[in-house]
Short mmCIF file of C-alpha atoms in Angstrom, two decimals:
data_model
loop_
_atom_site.label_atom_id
_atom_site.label_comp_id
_atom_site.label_asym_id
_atom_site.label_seq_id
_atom_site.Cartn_x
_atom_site.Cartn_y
_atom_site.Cartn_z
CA UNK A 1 9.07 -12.11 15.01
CA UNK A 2 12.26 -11.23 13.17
CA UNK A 3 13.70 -7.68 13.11
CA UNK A 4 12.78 -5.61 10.03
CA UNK A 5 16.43 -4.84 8.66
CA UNK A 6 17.15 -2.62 6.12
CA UNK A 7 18.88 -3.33 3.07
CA UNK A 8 22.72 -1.63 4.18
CA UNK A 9 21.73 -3.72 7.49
CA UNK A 10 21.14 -7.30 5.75
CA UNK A 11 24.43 -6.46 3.89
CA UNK A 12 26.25 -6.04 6.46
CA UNK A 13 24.92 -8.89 8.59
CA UNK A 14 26.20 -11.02 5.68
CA UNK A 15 29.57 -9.39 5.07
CA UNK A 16 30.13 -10.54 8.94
CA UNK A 17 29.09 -13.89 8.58
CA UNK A 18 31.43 -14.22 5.67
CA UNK A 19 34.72 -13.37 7.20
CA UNK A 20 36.84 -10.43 6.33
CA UNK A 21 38.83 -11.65 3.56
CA UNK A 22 35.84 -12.74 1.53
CA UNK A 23 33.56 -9.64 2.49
CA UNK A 24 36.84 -7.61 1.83
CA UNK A 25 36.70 -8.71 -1.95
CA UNK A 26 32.87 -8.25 -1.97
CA UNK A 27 33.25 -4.36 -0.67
CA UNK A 28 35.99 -3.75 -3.46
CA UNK A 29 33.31 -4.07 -5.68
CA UNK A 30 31.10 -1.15 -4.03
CA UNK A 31 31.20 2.13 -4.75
CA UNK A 32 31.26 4.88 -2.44
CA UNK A 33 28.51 5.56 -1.40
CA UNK A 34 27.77 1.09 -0.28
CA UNK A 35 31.16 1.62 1.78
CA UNK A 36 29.58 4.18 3.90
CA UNK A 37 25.92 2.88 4.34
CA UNK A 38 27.95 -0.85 4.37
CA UNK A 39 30.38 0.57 6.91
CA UNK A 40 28.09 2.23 9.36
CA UNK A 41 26.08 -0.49 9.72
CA UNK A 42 28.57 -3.08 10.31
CA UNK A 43 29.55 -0.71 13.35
CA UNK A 44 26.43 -0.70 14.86
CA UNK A 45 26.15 -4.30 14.51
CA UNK A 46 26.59 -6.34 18.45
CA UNK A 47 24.04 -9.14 18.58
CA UNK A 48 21.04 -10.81 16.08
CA UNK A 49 18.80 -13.17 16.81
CA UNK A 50 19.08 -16.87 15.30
CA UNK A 51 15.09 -16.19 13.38
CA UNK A 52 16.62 -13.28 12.01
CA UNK A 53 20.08 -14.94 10.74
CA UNK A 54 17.70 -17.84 9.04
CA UNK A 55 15.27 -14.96 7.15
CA UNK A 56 18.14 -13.17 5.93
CA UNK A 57 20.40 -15.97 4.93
CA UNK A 58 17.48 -18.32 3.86
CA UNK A 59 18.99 -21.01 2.10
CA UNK A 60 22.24 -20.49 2.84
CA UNK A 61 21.67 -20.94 6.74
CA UNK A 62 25.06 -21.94 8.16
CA UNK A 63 24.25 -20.19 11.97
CA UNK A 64 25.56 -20.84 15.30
CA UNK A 65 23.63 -22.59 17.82
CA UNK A 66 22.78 -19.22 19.67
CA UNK A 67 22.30 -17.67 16.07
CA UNK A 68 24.84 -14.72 17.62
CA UNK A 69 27.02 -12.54 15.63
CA UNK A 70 29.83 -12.07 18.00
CA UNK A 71 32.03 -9.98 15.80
CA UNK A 72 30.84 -6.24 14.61
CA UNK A 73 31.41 -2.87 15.77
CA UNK A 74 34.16 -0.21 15.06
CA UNK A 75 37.00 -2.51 15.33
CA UNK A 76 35.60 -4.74 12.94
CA UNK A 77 34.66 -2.42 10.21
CA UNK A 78 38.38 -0.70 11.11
CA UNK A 79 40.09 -4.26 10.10
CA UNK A 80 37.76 -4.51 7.30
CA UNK A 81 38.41 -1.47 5.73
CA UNK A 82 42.20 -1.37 5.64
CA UNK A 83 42.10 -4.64 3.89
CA UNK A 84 39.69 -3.38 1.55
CA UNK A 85 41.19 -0.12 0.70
CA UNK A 86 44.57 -0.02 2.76
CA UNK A 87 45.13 1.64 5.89
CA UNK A 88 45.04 5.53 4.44
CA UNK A 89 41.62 5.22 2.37
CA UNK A 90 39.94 3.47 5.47
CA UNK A 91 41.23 6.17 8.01
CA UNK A 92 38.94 8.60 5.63
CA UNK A 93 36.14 6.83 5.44
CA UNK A 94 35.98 6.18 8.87
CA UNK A 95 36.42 9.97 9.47
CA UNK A 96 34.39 10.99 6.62
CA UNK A 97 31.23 8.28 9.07
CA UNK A 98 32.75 9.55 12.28
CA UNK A 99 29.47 11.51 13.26
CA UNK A 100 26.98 9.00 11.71
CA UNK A 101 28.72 5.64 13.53
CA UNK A 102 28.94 6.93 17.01
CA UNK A 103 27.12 4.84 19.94
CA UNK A 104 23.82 6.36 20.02
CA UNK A 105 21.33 6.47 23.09
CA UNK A 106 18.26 4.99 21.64
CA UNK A 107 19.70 2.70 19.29
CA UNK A 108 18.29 -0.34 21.27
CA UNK A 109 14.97 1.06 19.83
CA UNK A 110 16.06 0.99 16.05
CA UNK A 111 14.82 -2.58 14.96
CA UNK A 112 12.43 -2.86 17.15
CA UNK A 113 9.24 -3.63 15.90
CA UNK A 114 6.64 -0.28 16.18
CA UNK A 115 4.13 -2.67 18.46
CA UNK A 116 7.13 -3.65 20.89
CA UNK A 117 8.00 0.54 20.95
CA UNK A 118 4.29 1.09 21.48
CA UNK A 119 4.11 -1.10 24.40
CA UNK A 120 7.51 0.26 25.95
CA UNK A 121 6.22 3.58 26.28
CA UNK A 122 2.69 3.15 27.31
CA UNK A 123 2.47 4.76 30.86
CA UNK A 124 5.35 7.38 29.88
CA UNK A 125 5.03 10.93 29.57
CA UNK A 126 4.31 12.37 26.75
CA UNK A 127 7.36 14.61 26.75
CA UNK A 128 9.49 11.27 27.40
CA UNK A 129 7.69 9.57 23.89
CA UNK A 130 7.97 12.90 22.39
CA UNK A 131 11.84 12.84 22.67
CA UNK A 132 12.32 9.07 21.94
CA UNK A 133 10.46 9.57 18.67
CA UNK A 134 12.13 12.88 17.38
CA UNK A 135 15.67 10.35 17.49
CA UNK A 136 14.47 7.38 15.68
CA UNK A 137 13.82 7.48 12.17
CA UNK A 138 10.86 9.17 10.50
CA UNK A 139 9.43 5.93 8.94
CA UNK A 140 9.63 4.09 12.45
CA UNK A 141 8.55 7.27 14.35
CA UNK A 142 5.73 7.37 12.36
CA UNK A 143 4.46 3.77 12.50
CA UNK A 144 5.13 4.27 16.48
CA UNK A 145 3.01 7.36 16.24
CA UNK A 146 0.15 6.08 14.33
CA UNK A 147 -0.24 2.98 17.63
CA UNK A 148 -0.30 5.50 20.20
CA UNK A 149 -3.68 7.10 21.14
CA UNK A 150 -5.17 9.43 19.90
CA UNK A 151 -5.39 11.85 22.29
CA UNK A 152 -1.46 10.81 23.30
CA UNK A 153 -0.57 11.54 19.37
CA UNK A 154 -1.54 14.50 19.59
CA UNK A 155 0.19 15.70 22.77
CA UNK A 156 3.20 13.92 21.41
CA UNK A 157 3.33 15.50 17.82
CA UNK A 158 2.64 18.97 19.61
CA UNK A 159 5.51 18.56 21.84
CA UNK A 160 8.06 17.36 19.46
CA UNK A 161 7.18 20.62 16.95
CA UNK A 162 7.89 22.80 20.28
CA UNK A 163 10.88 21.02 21.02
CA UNK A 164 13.95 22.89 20.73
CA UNK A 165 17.02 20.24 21.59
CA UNK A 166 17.72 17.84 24.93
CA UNK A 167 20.32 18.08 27.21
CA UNK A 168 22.97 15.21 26.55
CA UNK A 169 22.07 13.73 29.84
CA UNK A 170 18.29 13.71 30.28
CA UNK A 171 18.58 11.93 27.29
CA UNK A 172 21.05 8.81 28.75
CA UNK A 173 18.71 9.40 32.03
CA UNK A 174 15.57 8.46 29.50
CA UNK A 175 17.77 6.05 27.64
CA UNK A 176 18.63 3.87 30.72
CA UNK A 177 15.33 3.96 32.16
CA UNK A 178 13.87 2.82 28.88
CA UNK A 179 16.46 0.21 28.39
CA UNK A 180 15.91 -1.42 31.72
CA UNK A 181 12.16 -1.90 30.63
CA UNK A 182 13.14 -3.26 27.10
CA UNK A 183 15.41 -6.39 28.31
CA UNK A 184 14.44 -8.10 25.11
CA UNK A 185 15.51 -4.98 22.95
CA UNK A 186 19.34 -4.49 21.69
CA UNK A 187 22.04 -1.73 21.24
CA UNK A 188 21.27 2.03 21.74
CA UNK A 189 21.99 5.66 19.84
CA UNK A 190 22.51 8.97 20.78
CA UNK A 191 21.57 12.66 19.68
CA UNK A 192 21.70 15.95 21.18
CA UNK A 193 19.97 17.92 19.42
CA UNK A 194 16.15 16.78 18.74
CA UNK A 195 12.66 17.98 17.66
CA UNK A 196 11.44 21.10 16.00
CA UNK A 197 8.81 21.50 13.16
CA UNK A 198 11.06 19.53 10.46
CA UNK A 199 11.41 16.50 12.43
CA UNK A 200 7.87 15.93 12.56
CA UNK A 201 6.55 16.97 9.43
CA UNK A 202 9.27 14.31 8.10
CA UNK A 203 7.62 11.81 10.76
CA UNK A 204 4.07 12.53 9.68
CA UNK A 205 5.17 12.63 5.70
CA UNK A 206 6.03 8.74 6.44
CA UNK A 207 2.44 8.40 7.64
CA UNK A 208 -0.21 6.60 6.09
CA UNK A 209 -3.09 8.93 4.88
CA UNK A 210 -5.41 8.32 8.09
CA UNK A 211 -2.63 8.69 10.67
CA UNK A 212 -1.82 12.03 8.70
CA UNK A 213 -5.24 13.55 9.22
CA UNK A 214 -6.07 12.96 12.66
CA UNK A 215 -2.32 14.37 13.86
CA UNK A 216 -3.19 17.16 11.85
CA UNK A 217 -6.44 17.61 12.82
CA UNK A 218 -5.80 16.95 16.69
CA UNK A 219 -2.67 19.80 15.92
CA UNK A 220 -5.39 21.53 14.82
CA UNK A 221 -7.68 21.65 17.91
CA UNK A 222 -4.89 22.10 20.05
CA UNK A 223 -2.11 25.07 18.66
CA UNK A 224 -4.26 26.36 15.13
CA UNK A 225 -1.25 28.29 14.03
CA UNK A 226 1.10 25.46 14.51
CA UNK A 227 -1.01 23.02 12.49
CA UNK A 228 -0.88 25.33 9.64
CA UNK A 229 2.89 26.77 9.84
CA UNK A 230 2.94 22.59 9.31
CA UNK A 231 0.88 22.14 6.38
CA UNK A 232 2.82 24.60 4.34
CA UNK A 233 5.68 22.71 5.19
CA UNK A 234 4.42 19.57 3.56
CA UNK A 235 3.53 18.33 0.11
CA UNK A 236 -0.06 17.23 0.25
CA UNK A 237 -1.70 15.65 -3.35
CA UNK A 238 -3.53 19.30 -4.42
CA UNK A 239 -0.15 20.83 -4.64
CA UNK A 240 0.91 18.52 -7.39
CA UNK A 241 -0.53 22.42 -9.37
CA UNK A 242 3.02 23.22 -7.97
CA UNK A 243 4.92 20.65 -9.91
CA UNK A 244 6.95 21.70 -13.29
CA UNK A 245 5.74 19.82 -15.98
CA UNK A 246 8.86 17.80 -16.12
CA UNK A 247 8.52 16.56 -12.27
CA UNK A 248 4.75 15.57 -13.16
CA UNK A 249 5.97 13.25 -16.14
CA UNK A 250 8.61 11.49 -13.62
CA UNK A 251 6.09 11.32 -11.33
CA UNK A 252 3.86 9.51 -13.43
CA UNK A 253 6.59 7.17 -14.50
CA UNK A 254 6.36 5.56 -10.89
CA UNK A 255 2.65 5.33 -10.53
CA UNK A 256 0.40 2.47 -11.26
CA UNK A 257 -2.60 3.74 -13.77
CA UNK A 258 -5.14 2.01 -11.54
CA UNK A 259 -3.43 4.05 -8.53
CA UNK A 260 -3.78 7.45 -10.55
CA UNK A 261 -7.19 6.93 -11.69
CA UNK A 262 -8.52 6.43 -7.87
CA UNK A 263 -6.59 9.53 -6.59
CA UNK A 264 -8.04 11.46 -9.19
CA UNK A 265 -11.35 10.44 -8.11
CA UNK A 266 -13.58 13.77 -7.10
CA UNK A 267 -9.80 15.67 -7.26
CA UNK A 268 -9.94 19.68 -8.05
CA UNK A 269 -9.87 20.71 -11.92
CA UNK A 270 -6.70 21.85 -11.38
CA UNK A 271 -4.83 19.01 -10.60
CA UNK A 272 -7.02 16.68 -12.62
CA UNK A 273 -5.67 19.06 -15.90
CA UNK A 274 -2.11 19.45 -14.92
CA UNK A 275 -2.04 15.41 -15.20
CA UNK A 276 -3.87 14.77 -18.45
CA UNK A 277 -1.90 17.40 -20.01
CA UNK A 278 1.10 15.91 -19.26
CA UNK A 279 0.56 12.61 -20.79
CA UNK A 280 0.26 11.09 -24.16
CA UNK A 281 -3.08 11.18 -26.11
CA UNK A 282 -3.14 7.62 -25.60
CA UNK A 283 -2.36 7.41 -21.69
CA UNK A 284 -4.55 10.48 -21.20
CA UNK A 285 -7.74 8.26 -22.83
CA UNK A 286 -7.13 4.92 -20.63
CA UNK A 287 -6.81 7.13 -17.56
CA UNK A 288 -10.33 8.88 -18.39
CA UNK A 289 -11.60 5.75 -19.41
CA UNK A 290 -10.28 4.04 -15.95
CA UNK A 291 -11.18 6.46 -13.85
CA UNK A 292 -15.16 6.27 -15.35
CA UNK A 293 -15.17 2.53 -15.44
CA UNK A 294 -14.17 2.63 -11.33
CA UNK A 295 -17.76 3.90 -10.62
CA UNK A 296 -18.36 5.23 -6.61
CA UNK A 297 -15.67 4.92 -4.75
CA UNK A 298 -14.56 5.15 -0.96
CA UNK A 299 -12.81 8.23 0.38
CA UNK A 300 -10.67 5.97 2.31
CA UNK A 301 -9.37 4.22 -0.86
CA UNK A 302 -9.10 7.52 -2.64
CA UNK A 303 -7.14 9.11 0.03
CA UNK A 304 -4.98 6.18 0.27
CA UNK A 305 -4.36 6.17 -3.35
CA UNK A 306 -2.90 10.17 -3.32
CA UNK A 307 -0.79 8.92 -0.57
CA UNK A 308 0.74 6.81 -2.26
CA UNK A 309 1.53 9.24 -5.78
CA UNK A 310 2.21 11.89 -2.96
CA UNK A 311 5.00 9.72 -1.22
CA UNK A 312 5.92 9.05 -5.30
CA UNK A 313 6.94 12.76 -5.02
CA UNK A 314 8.45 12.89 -1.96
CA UNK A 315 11.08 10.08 -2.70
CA UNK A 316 11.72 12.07 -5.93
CA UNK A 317 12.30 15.40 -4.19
CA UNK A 318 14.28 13.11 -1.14
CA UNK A 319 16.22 12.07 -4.10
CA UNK A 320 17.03 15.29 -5.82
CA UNK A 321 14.97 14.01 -9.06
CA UNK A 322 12.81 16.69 -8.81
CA UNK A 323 11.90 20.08 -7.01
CA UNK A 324 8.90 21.55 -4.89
CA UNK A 325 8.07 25.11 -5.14
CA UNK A 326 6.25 25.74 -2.19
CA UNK A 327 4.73 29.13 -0.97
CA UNK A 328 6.23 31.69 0.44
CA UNK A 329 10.18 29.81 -0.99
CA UNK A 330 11.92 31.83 -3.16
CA UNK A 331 11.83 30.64 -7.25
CA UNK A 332 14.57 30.42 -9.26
CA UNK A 333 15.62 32.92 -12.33
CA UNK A 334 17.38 31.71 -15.29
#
């Protein structure tokens, strides 16, 4: 199976297949913001496999027998840079990515597929999973989290809320040892300081809608008062009542009618109203009308459907689009 790249990743992957004075002219056409997410990946760039060269060049396969970058790295995106923006601009950028670009413990784990991770640590403790999971990303911690069992989940979420930071070398200790079981992984990462409530409610916010219940749930049994301090720290689809009336209208912008109608499905008064009122007379009647033509439907399909138009908002607020007033935050006076 190919790795799952990102979109900065693929770009990069090209830009070193194409040489630097050809992916020098395409960068002069980014803007700031491409450089660095272009730039930092390009760094962390050592080896790809030849499946993964063919999906991401598709027609314009022109690979290697081994299908091996053998350029990347620091030096590489150095060179590039300077003959991209000349020597001075490319000494800030690369200062400006210093702390994002360095070699990182667990980056061998980065594109690894969330089965592969799964498998890795099965047999480890759950302190070990706990602190491999607070350094990868949310999105890929999460679909980690959501293989593991469900008793280990909810050891492992517990323990990465309680977790205050790692020393520097139990985490190359856990790195090595993890490495040397993942020969068919590549590269690794590196971060001191890990865990804490934040890093898991961002894990379990990148959760589908069943994973997110039994963690919670499971928190539940275990540490009540944890579980809760949680839930206040995350946007769950009644709180939408907490949305201005301009956020709802974005909001509605990026969700599918059908989508809205099913979440809205047995949903509170409250919520149901601060929705119709915030849409045309027109768009309010299909919705009503949608939402009676669906009939009985499952709580599994409903609950999916708010996850979705509750990850809407979260990419919004992620994005500085909108805002969440959530209790106990200060508001704002004009």
């Amino acid at each position: 199976m190919p790795a799952m790249l990102t979109g900065p990743q693929k770009a990069a992957l090209v830009l070193i297949q194409m040489g630097k004075a050809a992916a020098s002219r395409v960068m002069s056409q980014m803007d700031e913001h491409e450089i660095d997410q272009v730039t930092t990946e390009i760094t962390r760039l050592r080896t790809v496999d030849d499946e993964t060269l063919k999906e991401v060049f598709g027609e314009f396969q022109r690979l290697s027998a081994g299908g091996l970058i053998v350029e990347g790295g620091y030096g590489y995106a150095q060179k590039l840079l300077e003959e991209t923006l000349g020597k001075e601009k490319a000494a800030e950028v690369l200062d400006r990515l210093a702390s994002r670009i360095q070699v990182q413990p667990f980056e061998f784990l980065r594109n690894a597929d969330a089965r592969q991770v799964v498998s890795l640590l099965t047999g480890e403790h759950p302190q070990t999973i706990a602190l491999v999971l607070a350094h990868l990303r949310p999105e890929h911690a999460s679909a980690i989290m959501a293989g593991l069992a469900p008793e280990t989940r909810t050891i492992v979420a517990h323990r990465i809320a309680l977790m205050d930071g790692a020393s520097p070398d139990v985490v190359n200790l856990v790195a090595e040892q993890l490495k040397r079981k993942a020969t068919n992984l590549l590269t690794s990462r590196e971060m001191t300081a890990v865990g804490g409530i934040e890093p898991l409610v961002e894990i379990i916010n990148k959760a589908d809608a069943a994973t997110e219940k039994m963690i919670l749930e499971g928190l539940h049994e275990q540490d009540a008062d944890l579980a809760d301090q949680i839930r206040q720290m995350m946007f769950v689809f009644a709180d939408i009542t907490l949305l201005e009336d301009r956020a709802i209208q974005m909001v509605l912008r990026g969700v599918e009618t059908m989508t809205l109608a099913t979440a809205l499905k047995g949903a509170e008064d409250a919520v149901r109203d601060k929705i119709l009122r915030n849409m045309s007379e027109r768009a309010r009647e299909n919705l009503v009308d949608e939402i009676d033509m669906l009939g009985p439907v499952r709580i599994s399909m409903v609950e999916e459907a708010r996850s979705q138009v509750v990850q809407v908002i979260r990419g919004l607020e992620e994005s500085g689009e909108i805002m969440i007033s959530r209790d106990g935050e200060d508001e704002y006076v004009a």
